[in-house]
PDB file of C-alpha atoms in Angstrom:
ATOM      1  CA  MET A   1      -6.802  17.792 -37.212  1.00  0.00           C
ATOM      2  CA  THR A   2      -9.868  17.381 -39.427  1.00  0.00           C
ATOM      3  CA  PRO A   3     -10.053  14.471 -41.910  1.00  0.00           C
ATOM      4  CA  LEU A   4     -10.153  16.959 -44.811  1.00  0.00           C
ATOM      5  CA  ARG A   5      -6.962  18.727 -43.731  1.00  0.00           C
ATOM      6  CA  LEU A   6      -5.272  15.394 -43.096  1.00  0.00           C
ATOM      7  CA  GLY A   7      -6.337  14.255 -46.568  1.00  0.00           C
ATOM      8  CA  TYR A   8      -4.716  17.291 -48.163  1.00  0.00           C
ATOM      9  CA  LEU A   9      -1.510  16.682 -46.186  1.00  0.00           C
ATOM     10  CA  TYR A  10      -1.425  13.065 -47.364  1.00  0.00           C
ATOM     11  CA  GLY A  11      -2.111  14.083 -50.962  1.00  0.00           C
ATOM     12  CA  ILE A  12       0.484  16.854 -51.043  1.00  0.00           C
ATOM     13  CA  GLY A  13       3.023  14.503 -49.461  1.00  0.00           C
ATOM     14  CA  ALA A  14       2.380  11.842 -52.119  1.00  0.00           C
ATOM     15  CA  TYR A  15       2.641  14.228 -55.052  1.00  0.00           C
ATOM     16  CA  LEU A  16       5.716  15.960 -53.629  1.00  0.00           C
ATOM     17  CA  LEU A  17       7.501  12.603 -53.426  1.00  0.00           C
ATOM     18  CA  TRP A  18       6.429  11.678 -56.965  1.00  0.00           C
ATOM     19  CA  GLY A  19       7.461  15.121 -58.177  1.00  0.00           C
ATOM     20  CA  PHE A  20      11.034  14.671 -56.978  1.00  0.00           C
ATOM     21  CA  PHE A  21      11.401  11.115 -58.309  1.00  0.00           C
ATOM     22  CA  PRO A  22      13.722  12.295 -61.128  1.00  0.00           C
ATOM     23  CA  LEU A  23      16.291  13.403 -58.549  1.00  0.00           C
ATOM     24  CA  TYR A  24      16.166   9.994 -56.868  1.00  0.00           C
ATOM     25  CA  PHE A  25      16.497   7.961 -60.068  1.00  0.00           C
ATOM     26  CA  LYS A  26      19.401  10.097 -61.262  1.00  0.00           C
ATOM     27  CA  LEU A  27      21.262   9.088 -58.088  1.00  0.00           C
ATOM     28  CA  LEU A  28      21.038   5.428 -59.116  1.00  0.00           C
ATOM     29  CA  ARG A  29      23.507   5.783 -61.979  1.00  0.00           C
ATOM     30  CA  PRO A  30      25.315   3.783 -63.348  1.00  0.00           C
ATOM     31  CA  THR A  31      22.546   1.199 -62.832  1.00  0.00           C
ATOM     32  CA  GLY A  32      20.535   0.660 -66.027  1.00  0.00           C
ATOM     33  CA  PRO A  33      16.738   1.146 -66.260  1.00  0.00           C
ATOM     34  CA  LEU A  34      15.876  -2.568 -66.281  1.00  0.00           C
ATOM     35  CA  GLU A  35      17.978  -3.314 -63.206  1.00  0.00           C
ATOM     36  CA  ILE A  36      16.407  -0.344 -61.382  1.00  0.00           C
ATOM     37  CA  LEU A  37      12.958  -1.635 -62.345  1.00  0.00           C
ATOM     38  CA  ALA A  38      13.812  -5.120 -61.059  1.00  0.00           C
ATOM     39  CA  HIS A  39      15.056  -3.739 -57.741  1.00  0.00           C
ATOM     40  CA  ARG A  40      11.986  -1.544 -57.432  1.00  0.00           C
ATOM     41  CA  ILE A  41       9.751  -4.608 -57.802  1.00  0.00           C
ATOM     42  CA  VAL A  42      11.696  -6.913 -55.480  1.00  0.00           C
ATOM     43  CA  TRP A  43      12.176  -4.429 -52.660  1.00  0.00           C
ATOM     44  CA  SER A  44       8.538  -3.279 -52.948  1.00  0.00           C
ATOM     45  CA  VAL A  45       7.411  -6.853 -52.279  1.00  0.00           C
ATOM     46  CA  LEU A  46       9.625  -7.117 -49.193  1.00  0.00           C
ATOM     47  CA  PHE A  47       8.711  -3.676 -47.839  1.00  0.00           C
ATOM     48  CA  VAL A  48       4.953  -4.173 -48.183  1.00  0.00           C
ATOM     49  CA  ALA A  49       5.156  -7.772 -46.888  1.00  0.00           C
ATOM     50  CA  LEU A  50       6.804  -6.453 -43.712  1.00  0.00           C
ATOM     51  CA  LEU A  51       4.152  -3.743 -43.461  1.00  0.00           C
ATOM     52  CA  LEU A  52       1.266  -6.189 -43.878  1.00  0.00           C
ATOM     53  CA  GLY A  53       2.894  -8.546 -41.395  1.00  0.00           C
ATOM     54  CA  ALA A  54       3.161  -5.734 -38.857  1.00  0.00           C
ATOM     55  CA  LEU A  55      -0.520  -4.941 -39.418  1.00  0.00           C
ATOM     56  CA  ARG A  56      -1.381  -8.653 -39.181  1.00  0.00           C
ATOM     57  CA  ASN A  57      -3.216  -8.393 -42.486  1.00  0.00           C
ATOM     58  CA  VAL A  58      -2.133 -11.441 -44.463  1.00  0.00           C
ATOM     59  CA  GLY A  59      -5.450 -13.297 -44.629  1.00  0.00           C
ATOM     60  CA  PHE A  60      -6.618 -11.228 -47.607  1.00  0.00           C
ATOM     61  CA  LEU A  61      -4.535 -13.413 -49.961  1.00  0.00           C
ATOM     62  CA  ARG A  62      -6.687 -16.504 -49.415  1.00  0.00           C
ATOM     63  CA  ALA A  63      -9.879 -14.620 -50.168  1.00  0.00           C
ATOM     64  CA  LEU A  64      -8.323 -12.938 -53.191  1.00  0.00           C
ATOM     65  CA  LEU A  65      -7.083 -16.163 -54.769  1.00  0.00           C
ATOM     66  CA  ARG A  66     -10.641 -17.509 -54.761  1.00  0.00           C
ATOM     67  CA  ARG A  67     -11.687 -14.669 -57.108  1.00  0.00           C
ATOM     68  CA  ARG A  68     -10.322 -15.806 -60.472  1.00  0.00           C
ATOM     69  CA  TRP A  69     -11.413 -12.694 -62.326  1.00  0.00           C
ATOM     70  CA  ALA A  70      -9.624 -10.582 -59.715  1.00  0.00           C
ATOM     71  CA  VAL A  71      -6.415 -12.579 -60.188  1.00  0.00           C
ATOM     72  CA  ALA A  72      -6.600 -11.980 -63.965  1.00  0.00           C
ATOM     73  CA  GLY A  73      -7.140  -8.278 -63.325  1.00  0.00           C
ATOM     74  CA  ILE A  74      -4.158  -8.130 -60.986  1.00  0.00           C
ATOM     75  CA  VAL A  75      -1.912  -9.731 -63.608  1.00  0.00           C
ATOM     76  CA  ALA A  76      -3.061  -7.140 -66.166  1.00  0.00           C
ATOM     77  CA  ALA A  77      -2.556  -4.299 -63.667  1.00  0.00           C
ATOM     78  CA  ALA A  78       0.916  -5.624 -62.802  1.00  0.00           C
ATOM     79  CA  ALA A  79       1.892  -5.676 -66.480  1.00  0.00           C
ATOM     80  CA  LEU A  80       0.701  -2.093 -66.992  1.00  0.00           C
ATOM     81  CA  ILE A  81       2.442  -0.721 -63.900  1.00  0.00           C
ATOM     82  CA  ALA A  82       5.657  -2.497 -64.919  1.00  0.00           C
ATOM     83  CA  VAL A  83       5.455  -0.785 -68.326  1.00  0.00           C
ATOM     84  CA  ASN A  84       4.779   2.544 -66.577  1.00  0.00           C
ATOM     85  CA  TRP A  85       7.635   2.207 -64.083  1.00  0.00           C
ATOM     86  CA  GLY A  86      10.089   0.966 -66.701  1.00  0.00           C
ATOM     87  CA  THR A  87       9.194   3.724 -69.162  1.00  0.00           C
ATOM     88  CA  TYR A  88       9.540   6.399 -66.496  1.00  0.00           C
ATOM     89  CA  ILE A  89      12.923   5.112 -65.316  1.00  0.00           C
ATOM     90  CA  TYR A  90      14.108   4.954 -68.933  1.00  0.00           C
ATOM     91  CA  GLY A  91      12.913   8.523 -69.529  1.00  0.00           C
ATOM     92  CA  VAL A  92      14.807   9.869 -66.535  1.00  0.00           C
ATOM     93  CA  SER A  93      17.928   7.834 -67.360  1.00  0.00           C
ATOM     94  CA  SER A  94      17.934   9.051 -70.980  1.00  0.00           C
ATOM     95  CA  ASN A  95      17.591  12.745 -69.999  1.00  0.00           C
ATOM     96  CA  ARG A  96      13.954  13.051 -71.076  1.00  0.00           C
ATOM     97  CA  VAL A  97      12.452  14.221 -67.798  1.00  0.00           C
ATOM     98  CA  VAL A  98      10.443  16.941 -69.567  1.00  0.00           C
ATOM     99  CA  GLU A  99       8.732  14.329 -71.730  1.00  0.00           C
ATOM    100  CA  THR A 100       7.932  12.185 -68.676  1.00  0.00           C
ATOM    101  CA  ALA A 101       6.307  15.252 -67.081  1.00  0.00           C
ATOM    102  CA  LEU A 102       4.229  15.681 -70.239  1.00  0.00           C
ATOM    103  CA  GLY A 103       2.955  12.124 -69.807  1.00  0.00           C
ATOM    104  CA  TYR A 104       1.533  12.872 -66.386  1.00  0.00           C
ATOM    105  CA  PHE A 105       0.107  16.203 -67.519  1.00  0.00           C
ATOM    106  CA  ILE A 106      -1.947  14.498 -70.246  1.00  0.00           C
ATOM    107  CA  ASN A 107      -2.865  11.498 -68.071  1.00  0.00           C
ATOM    108  CA  PRO A 108      -6.207  13.031 -66.875  1.00  0.00           C
ATOM    109  CA  LEU A 109      -7.214  13.585 -70.503  1.00  0.00           C
ATOM    110  CA  VAL A 110      -6.363   9.964 -71.356  1.00  0.00           C
ATOM    111  CA  VAL A 111      -8.495   8.839 -68.395  1.00  0.00           C
ATOM    112  CA  VAL A 112     -11.437  10.722 -69.911  1.00  0.00           C
ATOM    113  CA  LEU A 113     -10.684   9.193 -73.318  1.00  0.00           C
ATOM    114  CA  LEU A 114     -10.721   5.687 -71.813  1.00  0.00           C
ATOM    115  CA  GLY A 115     -14.018   6.518 -70.138  1.00  0.00           C
ATOM    116  CA  VAL A 116     -15.519   7.181 -73.567  1.00  0.00           C
ATOM    117  CA  THR A 117     -13.947   4.290 -75.461  1.00  0.00           C
ATOM    118  CA  VAL A 118     -13.968   1.566 -72.790  1.00  0.00           C
ATOM    119  CA  LEU A 119     -16.741   2.473 -70.345  1.00  0.00           C
ATOM    120  CA  ARG A 120     -18.994   4.133 -72.959  1.00  0.00           C
ATOM    121  CA  GLU A 121     -19.365   7.235 -70.815  1.00  0.00           C
ATOM    122  CA  ARG A 122     -20.975  10.384 -72.199  1.00  0.00           C
ATOM    123  CA  LEU A 123     -18.837  13.496 -72.011  1.00  0.00           C
ATOM    124  CA  ARG A 124     -19.942  17.016 -71.300  1.00  0.00           C
ATOM    125  CA  PRO A 125     -19.166  19.658 -73.972  1.00  0.00           C
ATOM    126  CA  ALA A 126     -16.280  21.146 -71.941  1.00  0.00           C
ATOM    127  CA  GLN A 127     -14.676  17.712 -71.671  1.00  0.00           C
ATOM    128  CA  TRP A 128     -14.817  17.320 -75.461  1.00  0.00           C
ATOM    129  CA  VAL A 129     -13.189  20.756 -75.787  1.00  0.00           C
ATOM    130  CA  ALA A 130     -10.420  19.716 -73.368  1.00  0.00           C
ATOM    131  CA  LEU A 131      -9.803  16.516 -75.345  1.00  0.00           C
ATOM    132  CA  GLY A 132      -9.646  18.476 -78.599  1.00  0.00           C
ATOM    133  CA  ILE A 133      -7.122  20.931 -77.180  1.00  0.00           C
ATOM    134  CA  GLY A 134      -5.098  18.023 -75.771  1.00  0.00           C
ATOM    135  CA  GLY A 135      -5.038  16.330 -79.184  1.00  0.00           C
ATOM    136  CA  SER A 136      -3.825  19.577 -80.759  1.00  0.00           C
ATOM    137  CA  ALA A 137      -1.077  19.778 -78.134  1.00  0.00           C
ATOM    138  CA  VAL A 138       0.148  16.273 -78.999  1.00  0.00           C
ATOM    139  CA  ALA A 139       0.222  17.248 -82.686  1.00  0.00           C
ATOM    140  CA  VAL A 140       2.267  20.384 -81.964  1.00  0.00           C
ATOM    141  CA  LEU A 141       4.696  18.417 -79.797  1.00  0.00           C
ATOM    142  CA  ALA A 142       5.009  15.717 -82.470  1.00  0.00           C
ATOM    143  CA  VAL A 143       6.113  18.393 -84.944  1.00  0.00           C
ATOM    144  CA  ASP A 144       8.583  19.793 -82.402  1.00  0.00           C
ATOM    145  CA  TYR A 145      10.090  16.400 -81.524  1.00  0.00           C
ATOM    146  CA  GLY A 146      10.000  15.202 -85.114  1.00  0.00           C
ATOM    147  CA  ARG A 147       8.068  12.163 -83.886  1.00  0.00           C
ATOM    148  CA  LEU A 148       5.154  11.298 -81.643  1.00  0.00           C
ATOM    149  CA  PRO A 149       6.016  11.861 -77.961  1.00  0.00           C
ATOM    150  CA  TRP A 150       5.736   8.098 -77.517  1.00  0.00           C
ATOM    151  CA  LEU A 151       7.375   8.082 -74.105  1.00  0.00           C
ATOM    152  CA  ALA A 152       4.809  10.543 -72.718  1.00  0.00           C
ATOM    153  CA  LEU A 153       1.930   8.701 -74.405  1.00  0.00           C
ATOM    154  CA  THR A 154       3.126   5.345 -73.036  1.00  0.00           C
ATOM    155  CA  LEU A 155       3.252   6.769 -69.513  1.00  0.00           C
ATOM    156  CA  ALA A 156      -0.191   8.353 -69.827  1.00  0.00           C
ATOM    157  CA  PHE A 157      -1.962   5.332 -71.348  1.00  0.00           C
ATOM    158  CA  SER A 158      -0.294   2.725 -69.108  1.00  0.00           C
ATOM    159  CA  PHE A 159      -1.106   4.642 -65.926  1.00  0.00           C
ATOM    160  CA  ALA A 160      -4.659   5.421 -67.058  1.00  0.00           C
ATOM    161  CA  GLY A 161      -5.222   1.754 -67.895  1.00  0.00           C
ATOM    162  CA  TYR A 162      -3.737   0.731 -64.566  1.00  0.00           C
ATOM    163  CA  GLY A 163      -6.059   3.125 -62.752  1.00  0.00           C
ATOM    164  CA  LEU A 164      -9.069   1.774 -64.640  1.00  0.00           C
ATOM    165  CA  ILE A 165      -8.290  -1.821 -63.637  1.00  0.00           C
ATOM    166  CA  LYS A 166      -7.540  -0.816 -60.042  1.00  0.00           C
ATOM    167  CA  LYS A 167     -10.881   0.982 -59.820  1.00  0.00           C
ATOM    168  CA  ARG A 168     -12.657  -2.172 -60.962  1.00  0.00           C
ATOM    169  CA  LEU A 169     -10.727  -4.401 -58.526  1.00  0.00           C
ATOM    170  CA  GLY A 170     -11.196  -2.115 -55.513  1.00  0.00           C
ATOM    171  CA  LEU A 171      -8.140  -3.412 -53.637  1.00  0.00           C
ATOM    172  CA  PRO A 172      -6.612  -1.382 -50.768  1.00  0.00           C
ATOM    173  CA  ALA A 173      -3.313   0.314 -51.626  1.00  0.00           C
ATOM    174  CA  ALA A 174      -0.890  -1.856 -49.624  1.00  0.00           C
ATOM    175  CA  GLU A 175      -2.557  -5.163 -50.479  1.00  0.00           C
ATOM    176  CA  GLY A 176      -2.831  -4.237 -54.153  1.00  0.00           C
ATOM    177  CA  LEU A 177       0.803  -3.162 -54.412  1.00  0.00           C
ATOM    178  CA  PHE A 178       1.962  -6.356 -52.679  1.00  0.00           C
ATOM    179  CA  VAL A 179       0.080  -8.667 -55.043  1.00  0.00           C
ATOM    180  CA  GLU A 180       1.078  -6.724 -58.165  1.00  0.00           C
ATOM    181  CA  SER A 181       4.726  -6.668 -57.149  1.00  0.00           C
ATOM    182  CA  ALA A 182       4.582 -10.361 -56.203  1.00  0.00           C
ATOM    183  CA  VAL A 183       3.320 -11.193 -59.709  1.00  0.00           C
ATOM    184  CA  LEU A 184       6.360  -9.404 -61.151  1.00  0.00           C
ATOM    185  CA  ALA A 185       8.855 -10.585 -58.535  1.00  0.00           C
ATOM    186  CA  LEU A 186       9.834 -13.874 -60.191  1.00  0.00           C
ATOM    187  CA  PRO A 187      10.764 -12.291 -63.561  1.00  0.00           C
ATOM    188  CA  ALA A 188      12.551  -9.483 -61.703  1.00  0.00           C
ATOM    189  CA  LEU A 189      14.597 -11.928 -59.620  1.00  0.00           C
ATOM    190  CA  GLY A 190      15.353 -13.959 -62.737  1.00  0.00           C
ATOM    191  CA  TYR A 191      16.654 -10.856 -64.512  1.00  0.00           C
ATOM    192  CA  LEU A 192      18.839  -9.900 -61.537  1.00  0.00           C
ATOM    193  CA  ALA A 193      20.230 -13.448 -61.414  1.00  0.00           C
ATOM    194  CA  TRP A 194      20.989 -13.288 -65.136  1.00  0.00           C
ATOM    195  CA  LEU A 195      22.772  -9.950 -64.684  1.00  0.00           C
ATOM    196  CA  SER A 196      24.815 -11.336 -61.819  1.00  0.00           C
ATOM    197  CA  ARG A 197      25.833 -14.387 -63.840  1.00  0.00           C
ATOM    198  CA  HIS A 198      26.998 -12.194 -66.725  1.00  0.00           C
ATOM    199  CA  ALA A 199      28.836  -9.702 -64.483  1.00  0.00           C
ATOM    200  CA  GLY A 200      26.412  -6.913 -65.296  1.00  0.00           C
ATOM    201  CA  LEU A 201      24.899  -6.433 -61.841  1.00  0.00           C
ATOM    202  CA  THR A 202      25.708  -3.089 -60.205  1.00  0.00           C
ATOM    203  CA  PHE A 203      24.032  -3.906 -56.871  1.00  0.00           C
ATOM    204  CA  GLY A 204      26.750  -4.122 -54.213  1.00  0.00           C
ATOM    205  CA  HIS A 205      29.498  -3.194 -56.680  1.00  0.00           C
ATOM    206  CA  VAL A 206      29.385   0.631 -56.756  1.00  0.00           C
ATOM    207  CA  SER A 207      29.273   1.915 -53.174  1.00  0.00           C
ATOM    208  CA  ALA A 208      27.440   1.333 -49.911  1.00  0.00           C
ATOM    209  CA  GLY A 209      25.341   4.453 -50.503  1.00  0.00           C
ATOM    210  CA  HIS A 210      24.373   3.298 -53.992  1.00  0.00           C
ATOM    211  CA  THR A 211      23.361  -0.126 -52.651  1.00  0.00           C
ATOM    212  CA  ALA A 212      21.261   1.503 -49.911  1.00  0.00           C
ATOM    213  CA  LEU A 213      19.493   3.692 -52.497  1.00  0.00           C
ATOM    214  CA  LEU A 214      18.577   0.615 -54.552  1.00  0.00           C
ATOM    215  CA  VAL A 215      17.175  -1.100 -51.452  1.00  0.00           C
ATOM    216  CA  LEU A 216      15.165   2.032 -50.628  1.00  0.00           C
ATOM    217  CA  ALA A 217      13.415   1.746 -54.015  1.00  0.00           C
ATOM    218  CA  GLY A 218      10.789  -0.414 -52.298  1.00  0.00           C
ATOM    219  CA  ALA A 219       9.957   2.201 -49.687  1.00  0.00           C
ATOM    220  CA  ALA A 220      10.142   4.981 -52.297  1.00  0.00           C
ATOM    221  CA  THR A 221       7.519   3.113 -54.310  1.00  0.00           C
ATOM    222  CA  ALA A 222       5.179   2.138 -51.484  1.00  0.00           C
ATOM    223  CA  ILE A 223       5.110   5.251 -49.288  1.00  0.00           C
ATOM    224  CA  PRO A 224       3.663   7.690 -51.887  1.00  0.00           C
ATOM    225  CA  LEU A 225       1.019   5.104 -52.860  1.00  0.00           C
ATOM    226  CA  LEU A 226      -0.022   4.674 -49.225  1.00  0.00           C
ATOM    227  CA  LEU A 227      -0.172   8.447 -48.759  1.00  0.00           C
ATOM    228  CA  PHE A 228      -2.252   8.735 -51.916  1.00  0.00           C
ATOM    229  CA  ALA A 229      -4.664   6.076 -50.640  1.00  0.00           C
ATOM    230  CA  GLY A 230      -5.047   8.039 -47.404  1.00  0.00           C
ATOM    231  CA  ALA A 231      -5.795  11.187 -49.394  1.00  0.00           C
ATOM    232  CA  ALA A 232      -8.272   9.470 -51.715  1.00  0.00           C
ATOM    233  CA  ASN A 233     -10.259   8.201 -48.723  1.00  0.00           C
ATOM    234  CA  ARG A 234     -10.600  11.694 -47.234  1.00  0.00           C
ATOM    235  CA  LEU A 235     -10.768  14.177 -50.117  1.00  0.00           C
ATOM    236  CA  PRO A 236     -13.495  14.957 -52.640  1.00  0.00           C
ATOM    237  CA  LEU A 237     -12.596  14.012 -56.199  1.00  0.00           C
ATOM    238  CA  THR A 238     -12.224  17.655 -57.248  1.00  0.00           C
ATOM    239  CA  GLY A 239      -9.768  18.343 -54.418  1.00  0.00           C
ATOM    240  CA  LEU A 240      -7.704  15.321 -55.350  1.00  0.00           C
ATOM    241  CA  GLY A 241      -7.842  16.341 -59.005  1.00  0.00           C
ATOM    242  CA  MET A 242      -6.527  19.821 -58.273  1.00  0.00           C
ATOM    243  CA  ILE A 243      -3.395  18.683 -56.444  1.00  0.00           C
ATOM    244  CA  GLN A 244      -2.516  15.906 -58.919  1.00  0.00           C
ATOM    245  CA  TYR A 245      -0.762  18.443 -61.155  1.00  0.00           C
ATOM    246  CA  LEU A 246       1.800  19.140 -58.432  1.00  0.00           C
ATOM    247  CA  ALA A 247       3.897  16.097 -59.423  1.00  0.00           C
ATOM    248  CA  PRO A 248       4.321  16.856 -63.162  1.00  0.00           C
ATOM    249  CA  ILE A 249       4.943  20.550 -62.385  1.00  0.00           C
ATOM    250  CA  LEU A 250       7.827  19.556 -60.107  1.00  0.00           C
ATOM    251  CA  GLN A 251       9.090  16.999 -62.632  1.00  0.00           C
ATOM    252  CA  LEU A 252       9.042  19.639 -65.357  1.00  0.00           C
ATOM    253  CA  ALA A 253      10.925  22.034 -63.072  1.00  0.00           C
ATOM    254  CA  CYS A 254      13.526  19.332 -62.398  1.00  0.00           C
ATOM    255  CA  GLY A 255      13.964  18.719 -66.113  1.00  0.00           C
ATOM    256  CA  VAL A 256      14.314  22.363 -67.129  1.00  0.00           C
ATOM    257  CA  LEU A 257      15.896  24.032 -64.099  1.00  0.00           C
ATOM    258  CA  ILE A 258      18.085  21.266 -62.637  1.00  0.00           C
ATOM    259  CA  PHE A 259      18.927  18.997 -65.578  1.00  0.00           C
ATOM    260  CA  HIS A 260      18.835  21.849 -68.134  1.00  0.00           C
ATOM    261  CA  GLU A 261      16.820  19.962 -70.736  1.00  0.00           C
ATOM    262  CA  PRO A 262      15.856  22.102 -73.771  1.00  0.00           C
ATOM    263  CA  MET A 263      12.474  23.843 -73.935  1.00  0.00           C
ATOM    264  CA  PRO A 264      12.295  25.477 -77.392  1.00  0.00           C
ATOM    265  CA  PRO A 265       9.349  27.781 -78.251  1.00  0.00           C
ATOM    266  CA  ALA A 266       7.427  25.092 -80.178  1.00  0.00           C
ATOM    267  CA  ARG A 267       7.668  22.676 -77.234  1.00  0.00           C
ATOM    268  CA  LEU A 268       6.607  25.413 -74.847  1.00  0.00           C
ATOM    269  CA  ALA A 269       3.599  26.106 -77.087  1.00  0.00           C
ATOM    270  CA  GLY A 270       2.659  22.424 -76.948  1.00  0.00           C
ATOM    271  CA  PHE A 271       2.868  22.412 -73.157  1.00  0.00           C
ATOM    272  CA  ALA A 272       0.796  25.631 -73.061  1.00  0.00           C
ATOM    273  CA  LEU A 273      -1.951  23.854 -75.013  1.00  0.00           C
ATOM    274  CA  VAL A 274      -1.816  20.952 -72.572  1.00  0.00           C
ATOM    275  CA  TRP A 275      -2.158  23.340 -69.641  1.00  0.00           C
ATOM    276  CA  LEU A 276      -5.090  25.093 -71.370  1.00  0.00           C
ATOM    277  CA  ALA A 277      -6.803  21.727 -71.823  1.00  0.00           C
ATOM    278  CA  LEU A 278      -6.250  20.941 -68.132  1.00  0.00           C
ATOM    279  CA  ILE A 279      -7.659  24.328 -67.102  1.00  0.00           C
ATOM    280  CA  VAL A 280     -10.833  23.652 -69.130  1.00  0.00           C
ATOM    281  CA  PHE A 281     -11.036  20.112 -67.766  1.00  0.00           C
ATOM    282  CA  THR A 282     -10.513  21.138 -64.132  1.00  0.00           C
ATOM    283  CA  ALA A 283     -12.904  24.117 -64.290  1.00  0.00           C
ATOM    284  CA  ASP A 284     -15.611  21.859 -65.698  1.00  0.00           C
ATOM    285  CA  ALA A 285     -15.010  19.288 -62.943  1.00  0.00           C
ATOM    286  CA  VAL A 286     -15.263  21.977 -60.236  1.00  0.00           C
ATOM    287  CA  ASN A 287     -18.472  23.401 -61.736  1.00  0.00           C
ATOM    288  CA  GLN A 288     -20.013  19.947 -62.039  1.00  0.00           C
ATOM    289  CA  SER A 289     -19.143  19.200 -58.406  1.00  0.00           C
ATOM    290  CA  ARG A 290     -20.779  22.457 -57.279  1.00  0.00           C
ATOM    291  CA  ARG A 291     -23.915  21.713 -59.305  1.00  0.00           C
ATOM    292  CA  THR A 292     -24.108  18.226 -57.827  1.00  0.00           C
ATOM    293  CA  ARG A 293     -23.781  19.524 -54.269  1.00  0.00           C
ATOM    294  CA  ALA A 294     -26.393  22.237 -54.905  1.00  0.00           C
ATOM    295  CA  HIS A 295     -28.796  19.657 -56.345  1.00  0.00           C
ATOM    296  CA  THR A 296     -28.244  17.377 -53.357  1.00  0.00           C
ATOM    297  CA  ARG A 297     -28.959  20.216 -50.902  1.00  0.00           C
ATOM    298  CA  ALA A 298     -32.061  21.249 -52.839  1.00  0.00           C
ATOM    299  CA  THR A 299     -33.365  17.693 -52.896  1.00  0.00           C
ATOM    300  CA  ALA A 300     -32.787  17.322 -49.164  1.00  0.00           C
ATOM    301  CA  THR A 301     -34.612  20.620 -48.492  1.00  0.00           C
ATOM    302  CA  GLU A 302     -37.606  19.655 -50.612  1.00  0.00           C
ATOM    303  CA  ALA A 303     -37.947  16.189 -49.073  1.00  0.00           C
ATOM    304  CA  PRO A 304     -41.079  15.811 -46.912  1.00  0.00           C
ATOM    305  CA  VAL A 305     -40.512  15.838 -43.181  1.00  0.00           C
ATOM    306  CA  PRO A 306     -41.760  12.597 -41.594  1.00  0.00           C
ATOM    307  CA  THR A 307     -44.536  13.044 -39.038  1.00  0.00           C
ATOM    308  CA  PRO A 308     -44.771  11.016 -35.869  1.00  0.00           C
TER     309      PRO A 308
END
């Protein structure tokens, strides 16, 4: 199997798992969002620690701790991913799966926005058009909801910020997830201990299947991230960008078709504007990639041939 085909298999696997996350989190009832988040953190640490131990890759911690700026970045990334995970779990638990899907639909546009505001990048005209359409979509959805879609915006901005920090740090997927989860593990364990002391802990008190599902939260978190890392290392950016919409499409389908969440005409119009913005954004990215490849080939052709 070629690396490109393997990359697409890894990427599709990751986004399929993320796309069906609402079904998994619904199975964790009656556990509350904060307890689910705490279990997700704790079991992620244990799962990835076992994985790194099996790979005999534990020496990276010593080198990492010597980079103070990296440690500060990891703490910031851990805080953002905790906000993202907690917001998503809350959205699913409160029957707002459609709004969580919206967050991941607009995430690529927020990434572009952060590129302008934080990295001072210059946008191409089509990217400005996509941002304008995306802003109009948020306005339409705010009118429909009677408020800003804050849950979707929180998901989009927290994940975009997390991705920005991760790009700067350049940590491998497993090592990065282990350190981020380890940073959050102490507060998570403290919260679980507090719940247990006040008779609010559901872990071990519902059923054996429910307890097993909570334990599997670590694997459910780590496996898609590892698959995504494998895809990112093998696929061009445009290929990865095209398949990233698979997850929110599946999440939206879960919300509307399985959980029967409402999709009134105004909300559908807002989503249609989001999809239009993503079409403009993706088409521009594909065209830019083609122009870059053509320029690279032309430059290689025009280069002088060395003589012996």
